[in-house]
Short mmCIF file of C-alpha atoms and ligand atoms in Angstrom, two decimals:
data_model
loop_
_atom_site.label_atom_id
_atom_site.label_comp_id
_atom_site.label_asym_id
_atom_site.label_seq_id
_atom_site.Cartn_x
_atom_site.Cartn_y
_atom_site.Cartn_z
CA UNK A 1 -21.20 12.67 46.56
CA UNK A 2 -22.44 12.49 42.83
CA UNK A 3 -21.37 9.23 41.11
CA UNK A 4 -18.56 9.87 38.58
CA UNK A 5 -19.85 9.56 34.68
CA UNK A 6 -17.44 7.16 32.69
CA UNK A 7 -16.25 9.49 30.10
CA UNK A 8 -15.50 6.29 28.02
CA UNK A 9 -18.94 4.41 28.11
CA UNK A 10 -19.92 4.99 24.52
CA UNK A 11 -16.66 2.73 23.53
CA UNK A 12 -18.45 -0.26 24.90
CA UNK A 13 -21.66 0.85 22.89
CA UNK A 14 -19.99 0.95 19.75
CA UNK A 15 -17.52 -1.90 20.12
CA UNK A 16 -20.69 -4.49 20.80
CA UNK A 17 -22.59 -2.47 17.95
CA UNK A 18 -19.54 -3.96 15.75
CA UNK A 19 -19.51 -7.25 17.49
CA UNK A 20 -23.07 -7.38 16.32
CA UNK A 21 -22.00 -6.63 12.65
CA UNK A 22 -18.86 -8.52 12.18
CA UNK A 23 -16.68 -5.76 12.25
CA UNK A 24 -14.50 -6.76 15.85
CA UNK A 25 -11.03 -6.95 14.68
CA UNK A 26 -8.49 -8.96 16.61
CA UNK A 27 -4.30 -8.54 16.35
CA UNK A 28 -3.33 -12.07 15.70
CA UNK A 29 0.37 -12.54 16.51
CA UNK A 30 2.27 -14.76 14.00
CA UNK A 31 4.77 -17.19 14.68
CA UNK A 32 8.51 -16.54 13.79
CA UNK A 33 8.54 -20.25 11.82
CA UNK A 34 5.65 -19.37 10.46
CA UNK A 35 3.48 -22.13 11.45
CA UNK A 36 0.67 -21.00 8.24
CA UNK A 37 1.42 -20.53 5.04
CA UNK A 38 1.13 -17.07 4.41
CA UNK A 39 -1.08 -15.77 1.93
CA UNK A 40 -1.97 -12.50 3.83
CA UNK A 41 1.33 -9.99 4.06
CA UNK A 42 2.89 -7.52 1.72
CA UNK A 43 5.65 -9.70 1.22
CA UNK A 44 4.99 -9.84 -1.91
CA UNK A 45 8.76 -11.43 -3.27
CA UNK A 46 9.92 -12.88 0.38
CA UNK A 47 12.30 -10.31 0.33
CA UNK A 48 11.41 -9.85 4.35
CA UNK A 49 13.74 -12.85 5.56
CA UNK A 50 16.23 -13.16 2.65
CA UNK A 51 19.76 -13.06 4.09
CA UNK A 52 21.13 -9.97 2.30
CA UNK A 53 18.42 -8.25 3.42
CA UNK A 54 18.26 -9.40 6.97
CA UNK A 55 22.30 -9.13 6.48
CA UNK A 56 21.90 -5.65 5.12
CA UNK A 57 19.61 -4.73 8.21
CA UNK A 58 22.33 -6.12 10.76
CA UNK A 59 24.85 -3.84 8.72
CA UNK A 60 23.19 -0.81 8.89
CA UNK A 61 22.03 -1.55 12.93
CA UNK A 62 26.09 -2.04 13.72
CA UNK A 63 26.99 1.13 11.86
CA UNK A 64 24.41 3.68 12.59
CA UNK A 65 23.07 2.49 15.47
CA UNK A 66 19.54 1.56 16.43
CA UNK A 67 17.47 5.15 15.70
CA UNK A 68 18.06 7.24 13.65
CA UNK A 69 18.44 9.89 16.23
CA UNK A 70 16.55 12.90 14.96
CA UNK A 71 14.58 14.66 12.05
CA UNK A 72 15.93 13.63 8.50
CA UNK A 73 16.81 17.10 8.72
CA UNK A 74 18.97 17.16 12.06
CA UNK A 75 20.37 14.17 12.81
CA UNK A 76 18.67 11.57 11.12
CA UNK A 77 20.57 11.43 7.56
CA UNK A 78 22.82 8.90 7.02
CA UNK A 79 25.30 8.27 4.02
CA UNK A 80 22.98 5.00 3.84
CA UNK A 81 19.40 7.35 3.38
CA UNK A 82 21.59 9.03 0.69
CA UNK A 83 22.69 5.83 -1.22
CA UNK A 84 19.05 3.87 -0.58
CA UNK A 85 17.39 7.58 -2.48
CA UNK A 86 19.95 7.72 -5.25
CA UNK A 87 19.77 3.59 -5.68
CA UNK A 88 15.66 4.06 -5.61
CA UNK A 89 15.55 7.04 -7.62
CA UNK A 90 17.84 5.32 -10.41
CA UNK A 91 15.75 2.30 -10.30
CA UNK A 92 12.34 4.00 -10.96
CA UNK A 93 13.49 6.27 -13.49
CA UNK A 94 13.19 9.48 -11.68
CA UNK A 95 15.31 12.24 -10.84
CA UNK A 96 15.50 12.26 -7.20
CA UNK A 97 14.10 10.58 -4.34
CA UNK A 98 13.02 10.74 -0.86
CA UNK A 99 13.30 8.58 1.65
CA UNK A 100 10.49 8.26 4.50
CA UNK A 101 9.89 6.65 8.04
CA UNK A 102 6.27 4.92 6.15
CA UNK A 103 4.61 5.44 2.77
CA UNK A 104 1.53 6.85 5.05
CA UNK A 105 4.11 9.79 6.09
CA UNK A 106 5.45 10.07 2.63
CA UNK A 107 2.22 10.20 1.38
CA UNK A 108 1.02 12.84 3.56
CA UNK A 109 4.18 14.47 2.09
CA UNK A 110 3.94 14.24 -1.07
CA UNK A 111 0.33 15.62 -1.11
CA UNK A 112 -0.06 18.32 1.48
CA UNK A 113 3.31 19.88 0.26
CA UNK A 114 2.28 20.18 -3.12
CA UNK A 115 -1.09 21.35 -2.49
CA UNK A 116 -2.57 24.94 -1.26
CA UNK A 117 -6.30 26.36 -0.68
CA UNK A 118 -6.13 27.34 -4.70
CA UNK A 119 -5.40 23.87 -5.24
CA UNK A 120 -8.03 21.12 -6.93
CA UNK A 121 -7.41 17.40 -6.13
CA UNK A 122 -8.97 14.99 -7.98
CA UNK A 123 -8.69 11.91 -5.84
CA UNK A 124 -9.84 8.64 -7.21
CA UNK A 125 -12.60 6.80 -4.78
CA UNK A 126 -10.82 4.19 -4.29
CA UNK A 127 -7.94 5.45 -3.00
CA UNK A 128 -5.91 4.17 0.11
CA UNK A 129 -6.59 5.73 3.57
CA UNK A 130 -2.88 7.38 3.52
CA UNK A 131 -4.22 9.17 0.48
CA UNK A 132 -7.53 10.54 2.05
CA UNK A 133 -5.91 11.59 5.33
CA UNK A 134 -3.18 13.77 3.22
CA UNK A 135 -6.33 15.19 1.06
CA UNK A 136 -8.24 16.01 4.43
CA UNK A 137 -5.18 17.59 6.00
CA UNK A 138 -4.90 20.18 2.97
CA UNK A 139 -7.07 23.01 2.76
CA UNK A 140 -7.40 22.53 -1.34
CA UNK A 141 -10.96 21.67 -2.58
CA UNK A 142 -10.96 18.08 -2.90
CA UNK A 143 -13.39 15.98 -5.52
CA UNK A 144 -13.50 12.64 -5.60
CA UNK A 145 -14.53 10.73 -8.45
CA UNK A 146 -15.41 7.07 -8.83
CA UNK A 147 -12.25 4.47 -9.16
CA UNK A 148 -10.34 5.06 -12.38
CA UNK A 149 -12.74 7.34 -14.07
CA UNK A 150 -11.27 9.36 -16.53
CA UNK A 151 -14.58 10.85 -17.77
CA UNK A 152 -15.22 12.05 -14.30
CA UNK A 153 -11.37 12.95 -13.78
CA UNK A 154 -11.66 14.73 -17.40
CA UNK A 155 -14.52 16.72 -16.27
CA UNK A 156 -13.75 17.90 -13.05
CA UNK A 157 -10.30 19.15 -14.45
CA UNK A 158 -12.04 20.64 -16.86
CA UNK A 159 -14.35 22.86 -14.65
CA UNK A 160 -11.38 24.14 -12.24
CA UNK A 161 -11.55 27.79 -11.07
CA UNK A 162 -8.07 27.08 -9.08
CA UNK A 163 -4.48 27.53 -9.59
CA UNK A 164 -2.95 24.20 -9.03
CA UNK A 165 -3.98 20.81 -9.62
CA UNK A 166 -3.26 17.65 -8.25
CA UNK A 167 -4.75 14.17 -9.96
CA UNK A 168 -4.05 11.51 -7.09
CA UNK A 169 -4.51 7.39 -7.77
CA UNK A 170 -2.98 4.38 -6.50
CA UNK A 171 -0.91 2.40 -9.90
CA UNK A 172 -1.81 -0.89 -8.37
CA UNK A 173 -5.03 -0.78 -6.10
CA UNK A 174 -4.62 -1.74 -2.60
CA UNK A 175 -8.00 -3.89 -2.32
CA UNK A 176 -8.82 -5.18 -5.90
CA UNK A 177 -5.68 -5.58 -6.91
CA UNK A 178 -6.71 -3.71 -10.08
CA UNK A 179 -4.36 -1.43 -12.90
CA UNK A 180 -4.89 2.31 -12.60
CA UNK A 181 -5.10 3.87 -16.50
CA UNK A 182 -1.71 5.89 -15.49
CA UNK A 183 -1.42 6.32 -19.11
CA UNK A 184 -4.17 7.88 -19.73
CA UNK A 185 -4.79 9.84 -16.18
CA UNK A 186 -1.17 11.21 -17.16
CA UNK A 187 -2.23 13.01 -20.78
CA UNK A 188 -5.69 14.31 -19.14
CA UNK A 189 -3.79 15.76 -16.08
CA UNK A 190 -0.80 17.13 -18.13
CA UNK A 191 -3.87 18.71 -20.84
CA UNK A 192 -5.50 20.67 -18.30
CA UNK A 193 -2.23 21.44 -16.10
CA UNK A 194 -2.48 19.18 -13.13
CA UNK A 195 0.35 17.03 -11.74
CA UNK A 196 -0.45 13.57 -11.28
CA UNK A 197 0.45 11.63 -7.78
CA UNK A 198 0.74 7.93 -7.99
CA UNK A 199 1.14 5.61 -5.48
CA UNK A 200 2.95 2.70 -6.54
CA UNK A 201 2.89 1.11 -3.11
CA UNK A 202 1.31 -2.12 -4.69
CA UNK A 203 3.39 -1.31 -7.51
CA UNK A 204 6.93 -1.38 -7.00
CA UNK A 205 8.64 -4.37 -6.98
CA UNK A 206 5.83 -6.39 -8.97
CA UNK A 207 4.42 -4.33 -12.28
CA UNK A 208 6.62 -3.38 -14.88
CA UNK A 209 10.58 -4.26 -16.23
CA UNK A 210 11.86 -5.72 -13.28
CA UNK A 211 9.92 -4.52 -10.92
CA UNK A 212 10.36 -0.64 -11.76
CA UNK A 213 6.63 -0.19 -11.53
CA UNK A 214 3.87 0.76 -13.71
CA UNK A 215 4.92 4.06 -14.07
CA UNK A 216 7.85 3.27 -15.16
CA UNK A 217 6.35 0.60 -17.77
CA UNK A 218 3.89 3.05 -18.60
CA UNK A 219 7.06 5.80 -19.60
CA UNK A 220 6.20 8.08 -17.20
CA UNK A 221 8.63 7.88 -14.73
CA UNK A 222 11.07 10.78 -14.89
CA UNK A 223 8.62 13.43 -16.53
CA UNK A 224 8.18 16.81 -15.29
CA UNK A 225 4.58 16.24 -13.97
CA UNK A 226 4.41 13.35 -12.16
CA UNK A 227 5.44 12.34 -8.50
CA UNK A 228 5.71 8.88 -7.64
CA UNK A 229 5.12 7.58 -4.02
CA UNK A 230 5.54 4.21 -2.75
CA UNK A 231 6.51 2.22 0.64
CA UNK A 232 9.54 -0.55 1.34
CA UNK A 233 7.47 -2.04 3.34
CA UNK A 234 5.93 -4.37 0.62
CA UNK A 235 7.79 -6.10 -2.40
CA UNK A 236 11.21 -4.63 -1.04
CA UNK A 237 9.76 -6.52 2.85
CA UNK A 238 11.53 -3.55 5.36
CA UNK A 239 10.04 -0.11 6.47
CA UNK A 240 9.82 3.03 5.18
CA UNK A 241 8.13 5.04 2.28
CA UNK A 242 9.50 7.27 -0.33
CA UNK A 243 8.66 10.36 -2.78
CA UNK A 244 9.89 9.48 -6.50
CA UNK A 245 10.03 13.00 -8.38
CA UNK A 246 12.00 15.81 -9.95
CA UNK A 247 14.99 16.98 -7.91
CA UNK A 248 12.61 20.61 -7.44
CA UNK A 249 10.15 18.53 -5.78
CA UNK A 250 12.16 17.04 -3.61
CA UNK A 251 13.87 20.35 -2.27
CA UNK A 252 10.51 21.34 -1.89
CA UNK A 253 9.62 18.54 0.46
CA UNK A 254 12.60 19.30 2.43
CA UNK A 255 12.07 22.25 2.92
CA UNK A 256 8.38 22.46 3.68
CA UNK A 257 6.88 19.08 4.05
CA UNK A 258 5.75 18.17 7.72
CA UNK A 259 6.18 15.01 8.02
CA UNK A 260 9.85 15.30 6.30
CA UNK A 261 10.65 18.18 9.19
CA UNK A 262 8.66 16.87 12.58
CA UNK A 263 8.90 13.23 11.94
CA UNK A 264 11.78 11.00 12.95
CA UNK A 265 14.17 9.43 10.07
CA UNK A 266 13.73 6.15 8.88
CA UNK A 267 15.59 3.63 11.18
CA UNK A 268 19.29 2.99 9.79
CA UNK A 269 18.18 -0.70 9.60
CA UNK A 270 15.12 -0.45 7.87
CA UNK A 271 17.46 1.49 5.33
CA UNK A 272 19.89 -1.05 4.90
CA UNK A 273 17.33 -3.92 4.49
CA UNK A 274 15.72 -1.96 1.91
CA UNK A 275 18.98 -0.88 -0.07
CA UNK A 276 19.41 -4.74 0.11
CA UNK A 277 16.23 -5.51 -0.79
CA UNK A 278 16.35 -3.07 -4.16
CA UNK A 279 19.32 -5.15 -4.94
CA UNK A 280 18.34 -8.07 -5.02
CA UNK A 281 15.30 -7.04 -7.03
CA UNK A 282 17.41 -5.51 -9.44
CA UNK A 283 19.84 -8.47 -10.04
CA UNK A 284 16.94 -10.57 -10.80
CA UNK A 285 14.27 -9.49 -12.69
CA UNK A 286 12.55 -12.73 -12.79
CA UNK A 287 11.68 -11.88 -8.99
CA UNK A 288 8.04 -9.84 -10.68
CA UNK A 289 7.50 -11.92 -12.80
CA UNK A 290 7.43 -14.65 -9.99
CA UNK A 291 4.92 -13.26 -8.03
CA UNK A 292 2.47 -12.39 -10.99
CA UNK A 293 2.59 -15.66 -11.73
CA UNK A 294 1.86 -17.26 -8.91
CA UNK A 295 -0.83 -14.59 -8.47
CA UNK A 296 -2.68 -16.20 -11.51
CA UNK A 297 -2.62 -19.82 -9.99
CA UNK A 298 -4.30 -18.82 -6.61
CA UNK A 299 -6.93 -16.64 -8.95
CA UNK A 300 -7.39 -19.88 -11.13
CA UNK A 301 -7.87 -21.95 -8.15
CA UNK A 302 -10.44 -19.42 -6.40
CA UNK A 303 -12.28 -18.86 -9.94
CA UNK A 304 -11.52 -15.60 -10.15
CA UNK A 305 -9.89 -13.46 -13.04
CA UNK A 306 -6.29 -13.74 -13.18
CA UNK A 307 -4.90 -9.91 -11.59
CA UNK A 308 -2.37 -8.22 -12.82
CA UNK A 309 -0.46 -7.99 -9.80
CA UNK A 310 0.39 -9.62 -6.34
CA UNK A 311 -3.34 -9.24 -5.04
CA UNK A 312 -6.01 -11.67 -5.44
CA UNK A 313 -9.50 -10.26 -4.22
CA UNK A 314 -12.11 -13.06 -3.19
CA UNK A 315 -15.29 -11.06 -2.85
CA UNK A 316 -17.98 -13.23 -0.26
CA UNK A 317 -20.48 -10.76 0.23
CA UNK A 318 -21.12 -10.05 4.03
CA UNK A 319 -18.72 -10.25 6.45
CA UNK A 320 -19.75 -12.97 8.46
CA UNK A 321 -18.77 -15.80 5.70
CA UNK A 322 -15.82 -13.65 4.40
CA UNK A 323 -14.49 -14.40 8.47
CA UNK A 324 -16.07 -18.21 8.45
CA UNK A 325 -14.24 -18.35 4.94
CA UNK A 326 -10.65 -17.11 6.42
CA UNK A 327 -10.90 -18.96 9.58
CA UNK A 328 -11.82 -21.91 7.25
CA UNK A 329 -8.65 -21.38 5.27
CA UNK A 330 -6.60 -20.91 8.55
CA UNK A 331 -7.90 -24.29 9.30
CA UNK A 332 -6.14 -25.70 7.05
CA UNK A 333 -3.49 -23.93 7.32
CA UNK A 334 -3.26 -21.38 5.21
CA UNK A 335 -3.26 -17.35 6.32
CA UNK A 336 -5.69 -15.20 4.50
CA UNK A 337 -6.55 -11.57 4.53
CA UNK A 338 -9.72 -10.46 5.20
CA UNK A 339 -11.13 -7.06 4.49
CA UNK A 340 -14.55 -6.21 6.01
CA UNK A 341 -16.29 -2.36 6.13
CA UNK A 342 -14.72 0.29 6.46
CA UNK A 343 -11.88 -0.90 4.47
CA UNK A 344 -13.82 -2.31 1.75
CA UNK A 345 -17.97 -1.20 0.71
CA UNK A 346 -20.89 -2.90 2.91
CA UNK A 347 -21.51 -5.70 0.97
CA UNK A 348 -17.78 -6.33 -0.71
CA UNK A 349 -16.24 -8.50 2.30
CA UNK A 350 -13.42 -10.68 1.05
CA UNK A 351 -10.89 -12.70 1.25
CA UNK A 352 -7.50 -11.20 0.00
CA UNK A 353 -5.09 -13.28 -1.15
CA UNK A 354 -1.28 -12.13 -1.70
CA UNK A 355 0.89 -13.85 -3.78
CA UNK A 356 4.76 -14.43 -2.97
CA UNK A 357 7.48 -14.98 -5.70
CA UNK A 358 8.93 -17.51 -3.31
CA UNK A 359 6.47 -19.98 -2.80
CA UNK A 360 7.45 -23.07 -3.84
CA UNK A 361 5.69 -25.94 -6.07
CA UNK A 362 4.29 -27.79 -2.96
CA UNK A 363 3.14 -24.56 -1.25
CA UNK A 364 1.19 -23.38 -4.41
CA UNK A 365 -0.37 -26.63 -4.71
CA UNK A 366 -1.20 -26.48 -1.32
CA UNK A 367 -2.53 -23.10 -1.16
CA UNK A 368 -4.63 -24.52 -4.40
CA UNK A 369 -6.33 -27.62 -3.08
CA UNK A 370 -7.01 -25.28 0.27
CA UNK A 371 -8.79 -22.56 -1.72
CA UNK A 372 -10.67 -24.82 -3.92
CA UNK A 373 -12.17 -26.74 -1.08
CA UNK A 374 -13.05 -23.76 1.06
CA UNK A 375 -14.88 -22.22 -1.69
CA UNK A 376 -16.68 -24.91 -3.11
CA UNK A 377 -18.37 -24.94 0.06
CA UNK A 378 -18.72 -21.30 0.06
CA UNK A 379 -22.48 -21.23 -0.18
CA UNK A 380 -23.15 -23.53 2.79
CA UNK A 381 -20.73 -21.43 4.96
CA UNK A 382 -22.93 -18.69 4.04
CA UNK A 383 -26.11 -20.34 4.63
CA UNK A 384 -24.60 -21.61 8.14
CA UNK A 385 -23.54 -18.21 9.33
CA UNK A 386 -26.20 -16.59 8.35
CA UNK A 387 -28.59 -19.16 10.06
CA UNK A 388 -26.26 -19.08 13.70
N1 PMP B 1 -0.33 3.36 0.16
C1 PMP B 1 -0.94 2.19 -0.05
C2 PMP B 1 -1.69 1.99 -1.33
C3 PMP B 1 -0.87 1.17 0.90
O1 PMP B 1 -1.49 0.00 0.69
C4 PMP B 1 -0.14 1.39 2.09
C5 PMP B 1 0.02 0.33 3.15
N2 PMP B 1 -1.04 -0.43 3.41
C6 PMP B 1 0.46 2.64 2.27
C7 PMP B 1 0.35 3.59 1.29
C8 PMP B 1 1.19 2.97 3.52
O2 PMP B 1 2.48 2.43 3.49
P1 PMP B 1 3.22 2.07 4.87
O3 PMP B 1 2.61 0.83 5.36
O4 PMP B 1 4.64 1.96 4.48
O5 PMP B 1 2.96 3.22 5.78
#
């Protein structure tokens, strides 16, 4: 009898070529108390365990029920999905809105539906993986041009042979924490004819009046040309995604987009936190400017530039010290993220550090003295790591 090849072997290959580099990633369960102070989640207002949103959550659960039983477009439409779109779509500044089980489905959404093979997409490098996966499942000719270009965008426009055209960039990005030109993107996309796709994931909830996001700041929410995507999974701290656009657009996704028809509706509690959550943000505007600020201290205390947002990259180098440098952190108790290839460039590891408009005075100061000390020493971790 011949010995039986395992089918899997080349899994163990590559996982210990990772090991090797760094690149093993471990799921770290967290404690419900919380026993670190977090400096790693979305959570970017501590919106995720405020009562009226847990309370809003527990609402929704009693009502509708644990699923949401079906397709938004069978079952799985609640008068609460209607009242969390019209309350999002009002606070943006956009006609309509669309409510999604993730931002990564709403994404996908947003892009494949609005896209065909005599379609250009201009997708900016930097982009978030939702992004990329909705330009690879399109069959338009996709260019990608370095992060916030708008020479490159300009020129690429300029040269299209194609139909439609879509210019897609994140408003806040995911991994720098940087501001997307949205301005600027918006009056080269609208010259040559292209609709412009932003995702305001990092966005909502922390740039702009209240929160509205920097589309919104930037006066382009509500135009004709641009579509807005973002998730509730972040500032507003529930589930979900959503498409802010023109009411056409959104009948369009109903009717066609795939992940609107095949995919489940958003849980009724996730819906309920988040119509909470939008709320709360909209009673108090000072919640965004909270977190910005706070944002600033950790950057002061790390030496970096202050961001303009929630997100405070830390750039090490190679990703041994960027994990010596979070475990460090952990150490003393205080969570970190920490982005290694293939979510950041060979060479970029870092520590990324989220702010939270609800930390408080001692946390801050804590999360200060923590960073300082771990990255005074930075270049000895390095040297240590690199010598074991
Ligand atoms: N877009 C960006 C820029 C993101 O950072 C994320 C989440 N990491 C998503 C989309 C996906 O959102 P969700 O987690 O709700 O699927």
């Amino acid at each position: 009898m011949t010995r039986r090849l395992d089918p899997l072997a080349w899994l163990d290959v590559h996982a210990a070529g990772r090991e090797e580099m760094g690149l093993r990633r471990r799921l770290t369960p967290r404690s419900p108390t919380g026993s670190l102070l977090d400096l790693a989640s979305n959570d970017y207002l501590g919106l995720s365990r405020h009562p009226e949103v847990i309370d809003g959550g527990i609402r929704a659960l009693r009502t509708w029920g644990a699923g949401s039983t079906g397709s938004r477009l069978v079952t799985g439409t609640t008068e609460l999905h209607e009242t969390l779109e019209d309350e999002l779509a009002a606070f943006a500044g956009t006609e309509s809105a669309l409510v999604f089980s993730s931002g990564y489905t709403a994404n996908l959404a947003a892009v494949t539906a609005l896209s065909s093979p005599d379609c250009l997409i201009v997708s900016d490098a930097a982009n978030h993986a939702s992004l990329i996966d909705a330009c690879r499942l399109t069959r338009s000719r996709v260019e990608v041009v370095p992060h916030n270009d708008l020479i490159a965008t300009e020129r690429v426009l300029a040269g299209r042979t194609q139909a439609q055209a879509l210019v897609i960039t994140e408003s806040i990005n995911s991994i720098d924490g940087s501001r997307a030109p949205v301005r600027e993107l918006h009056r080269i996309s609208r010259a040559h004819g292209a609709v412009l796709v932003v995702d305001e994931a990092h966005g909502l909830g922390v740039c702009g009046l209240g929160g509205r996001g920097l589309c919104a700041a930037a006066g382009l929410a509500g135009l004709d040309d641009i579509i807005i995507t973002a998730t509730l999974s972040k500032a507003l701290g529930s589930q979900g995604g959503v498409v802010l656009a023109p009411g056409r657009v959104v009948e369009h996704l109903i009717d066609t987009a795939r992940t609107m028809i095949f995919d489940t509706g958003l849980a009724p509690a996730c819906a309920g936190s988040a119509l909470a959550a939008l709320r709360v943000l909209r009673d108090d505007p000072g919640l965004s400017l909270a977190v910005v600020r706070a944002a600033s201290e950790l950057a002061s205390a790390a030496g970096v530039a202050p961001p303009p947002s929630a997100i405070v990259p830390v750039v090490i180098g190679e990703p041994g010290p960027a994990v010596e440098a979070a475990r460090r952190c952990a150490e003393l108790g205080l969570r970190v993220g920490c982005f290694r290839p293939p979510s950041v460039p060979t060479g970029t590891s870092r520590l990324r550090l989220t702010a939270r408009a609800d930390l408080t005075p001692a946390e801050l100061e804590h999360a200060q003295t923590t960073l300082r000390a771990v990255l005074a020493d930075r270049s000895l971790d390095i040297a240590s790591v690199l010598a074991g």
